[in-house]
Short mmCIF file of C-alpha atoms in Angstrom, two decimals:
data_model
loop_
_atom_site.label_atom_id
_atom_site.label_comp_id
_atom_site.label_asym_id
_atom_site.label_seq_id
_atom_site.Cartn_x
_atom_site.Cartn_y
_atom_site.Cartn_z
CA LEU A 439 19.77 30.18 -45.18
CA ASP A 440 22.09 33.57 -45.63
CA THR A 441 21.51 35.90 -48.18
CA ASP A 442 24.44 34.55 -50.44
CA THR A 443 23.49 30.84 -50.01
CA ILE A 444 19.65 32.00 -51.73
CA LYS A 445 21.64 33.70 -54.32
CA LYS A 446 23.52 30.69 -55.54
CA ILE A 447 20.31 28.93 -55.06
CA LEU A 448 18.21 31.08 -57.24
CA LEU A 449 21.13 30.99 -60.26
CA LYS A 450 21.70 27.50 -60.26
CA THR A 451 17.52 27.56 -60.54
CA THR A 452 18.01 30.03 -63.19
CA HIS A 453 21.12 28.52 -65.11
CA ALA A 454 19.33 24.68 -64.98
CA CYS A 455 16.09 26.39 -66.44
CA LYS A 456 18.19 28.26 -69.35
CA LEU A 457 19.96 24.64 -70.48
CA LEU A 458 16.67 23.36 -69.88
CA LEU A 459 15.75 26.04 -72.63
CA GLU A 460 18.17 25.44 -75.28
CA LYS A 461 19.27 21.98 -75.24
CA LEU A 462 16.21 21.46 -75.43
CA ASN A 463 14.01 23.32 -76.00
CA VAL A 464 11.32 22.76 -73.04
CA ALA A 465 10.43 25.27 -70.42
CA PHE A 466 10.53 23.84 -66.83
CA PHE A 467 7.25 25.23 -65.08
CA ASP A 468 7.25 22.68 -61.88
CA LEU A 469 9.03 25.38 -60.69
CA LYS A 470 7.24 26.23 -56.65
CA SER A 471 9.91 25.53 -53.58
CA LEU A 472 8.64 22.82 -53.42
CA ASN A 473 10.43 21.30 -56.09
CA ILE A 474 14.43 23.02 -54.81
CA MET A 475 15.78 20.08 -53.21
CA ILE A 476 17.93 21.93 -50.63
CA LYS A 477 20.76 20.10 -48.65
CA LYS A 478 23.26 20.81 -46.06
CA VAL A 479 26.82 19.18 -46.12
CA SER A 480 29.45 19.07 -44.47
CA ASN A 481 32.78 19.73 -45.21
CA ASN A 482 35.74 19.68 -42.90
CA ASN A 483 32.89 22.08 -39.90
CA LYS A 484 32.18 23.81 -42.48
CA ILE A 485 28.62 23.56 -43.64
CA LYS A 486 27.27 24.48 -47.26
CA TYR A 487 23.98 23.67 -48.73
CA GLU A 488 23.22 22.63 -52.00
CA SER A 489 20.29 23.52 -53.90
CA TYR A 490 18.84 20.66 -56.42
CA LEU A 491 15.58 20.38 -58.69
CA ILE A 492 13.16 18.03 -59.28
CA ASP A 493 10.41 16.52 -59.91
CA PHE A 494 11.28 16.51 -63.80
CA SER A 495 6.96 15.05 -64.75
CA LYS A 496 6.07 15.60 -68.73
CA ASN A 497 2.78 17.33 -68.41
CA TYR A 498 5.34 20.85 -66.48
CA MET A 499 7.58 20.26 -69.01
CA ILE A 500 6.86 22.12 -72.31
CA SER A 501 7.99 22.65 -75.41
CA ASP A 502 6.25 24.13 -77.94
CA TRP A 503 2.79 26.34 -78.58
CA THR A 504 0.77 22.63 -79.98
CA GLU A 505 2.29 21.98 -75.60
CA PHE A 506 0.78 24.28 -73.51
CA LYS A 507 -2.50 24.90 -74.87
CA SER A 508 -2.91 21.14 -73.29
CA PHE A 509 -1.06 22.02 -70.27
CA SER A 510 -4.02 24.74 -70.11
CA ILE A 511 -6.81 22.66 -70.89
CA GLY A 512 -5.86 20.07 -68.66
CA LEU A 513 -5.23 22.31 -66.13
CA THR A 514 -8.58 23.27 -64.36
CA ASN A 515 -7.74 25.03 -61.53
CA PHE A 516 -4.52 26.03 -62.99
CA ASP A 517 -2.71 24.31 -59.77
CA GLU A 518 -2.42 27.68 -56.99
CA ASP A 519 0.69 26.21 -55.49
CA TYR A 520 2.58 28.15 -58.33
CA PHE A 521 3.36 31.20 -59.38
CA TRP A 522 2.78 31.97 -63.30
CA ALA A 523 3.80 34.45 -65.43
CA PRO A 524 0.59 37.10 -66.08
CA GLU A 525 1.38 36.05 -69.73
CA VAL A 526 0.96 32.41 -68.80
CA ASN A 527 -2.02 32.97 -67.40
CA LYS A 528 -4.00 35.83 -70.38
CA LEU A 529 -2.64 33.42 -72.63
CA ARG A 530 -3.65 30.12 -71.44
CA PHE A 531 -7.59 32.15 -71.38
CA ASN A 532 -6.88 32.85 -75.28
CA LEU A 533 -6.71 29.46 -76.88
CA GLU A 534 -7.32 31.18 -80.09
CA ASN A 535 -4.19 33.11 -79.47
CA ILE A 536 -2.07 29.51 -79.13
CA GLU A 537 -3.19 28.10 -82.39
CA GLN A 538 -2.07 31.42 -84.31
CA PHE A 539 1.23 31.28 -82.23
CA GLU A 540 1.05 27.38 -83.71
CA ARG A 541 1.05 28.19 -87.52
CA LEU A 542 3.10 31.16 -86.87
CA ASP A 543 5.53 30.13 -84.60
CA LYS A 544 7.25 27.19 -86.66
CA ARG A 545 10.65 27.68 -85.85
CA LEU A 546 9.44 28.18 -81.88
CA ILE A 547 11.38 31.58 -82.03
CA ILE A 548 8.84 33.72 -79.84
CA TRP A 549 8.40 29.94 -78.06
CA ARG A 550 11.46 30.38 -76.30
CA GLN A 551 11.37 34.20 -76.27
CA TRP A 552 8.41 34.04 -74.24
CA ALA A 553 9.22 30.89 -72.38
CA ASN A 554 12.41 32.60 -71.19
CA LYS A 555 10.28 35.81 -70.00
CA ALA A 556 7.63 33.31 -68.22
CA MET A 557 9.88 31.36 -66.04
CA VAL A 558 12.60 34.21 -64.65
CA TYR A 559 9.11 35.38 -63.25
CA GLN A 560 8.07 31.73 -62.08
CA ILE A 561 11.68 31.19 -60.24
CA ALA A 562 11.80 34.94 -58.78
CA LYS A 563 7.94 34.09 -57.02
CA THR A 564 9.28 30.72 -55.96
CA PHE A 565 11.59 32.79 -53.85
CA GLU A 566 9.28 34.57 -52.90
CA PHE A 567 8.66 31.03 -50.73
CA TYR A 568 11.82 32.20 -48.56
CA ASN A 569 10.66 36.14 -47.18
CA SER A 570 10.57 35.37 -43.81
CA ILE A 571 13.97 34.53 -43.79
CA PHE A 572 15.51 36.84 -45.30
CA ASN A 573 14.93 40.05 -47.53
CA TYR A 574 14.02 38.61 -50.52
CA ASN A 575 13.78 42.28 -52.75
CA GLU A 576 16.89 42.84 -51.38
CA VAL A 577 18.03 39.78 -53.21
CA ILE A 578 16.62 39.20 -55.81
CA ASN A 579 16.59 42.95 -56.36
CA SER A 580 20.39 43.04 -56.41
CA ILE A 581 20.55 40.08 -58.53
CA VAL A 582 18.90 41.40 -61.43
CA PRO A 583 15.24 44.11 -61.06
CA ASN A 584 12.55 43.46 -62.40
CA MET A 585 12.73 39.77 -62.45
CA LEU A 586 8.44 40.63 -61.22
CA ALA A 587 8.27 43.07 -64.11
CA MET A 588 4.49 42.68 -64.88
CA LYS A 589 4.52 43.30 -68.59
CA SER A 590 7.54 40.57 -69.91
CA ASN A 591 9.05 43.40 -72.11
CA GLU A 592 10.38 45.10 -68.92
CA ARG A 593 11.02 41.50 -67.85
CA PRO A 594 15.34 40.32 -68.32
CA THR A 595 16.02 37.42 -70.00
CA LEU A 596 16.36 34.26 -68.26
CA GLU A 597 20.65 35.11 -69.31
CA ASP A 598 20.78 38.42 -67.74
CA VAL A 599 20.01 36.94 -64.84
CA MET A 600 22.77 35.01 -65.02
CA LYS A 601 25.07 37.90 -65.40
CA GLY A 602 23.35 39.45 -62.20
#
């Protein structure tokens, strides 16, 4: 896969996550390389690639703080196939903070902002899978720098990534 194809797949993945969050209030935390299908399409001897997100298990489709708390409790080893944002790992071990967010964030404004930045990190980490094929850092930084910032306030939003 060339750099342009990877960029297209990354942006399409970002767009899908953005739509899920905006339209359904769902954070798609099932992002990993195994859940991004890449299909080779041939048209008039020209080869293209299409990508698809798969495996929409309810267990990883989190829509609020209560579901995140259940998600955190239910994952005993916090699956090693996933690359969680630092704030996801930090919060899942602090149930009191989750309960505080449940009480304060009735309109889920904080939830959407938090989930948005966490998915940006997870998308970028997922694409490290392709690092052996091309210069990953060059591609990610050419789209939007700081997708892997450790502090969420330094990370772009899904919308920022879409703008490139």
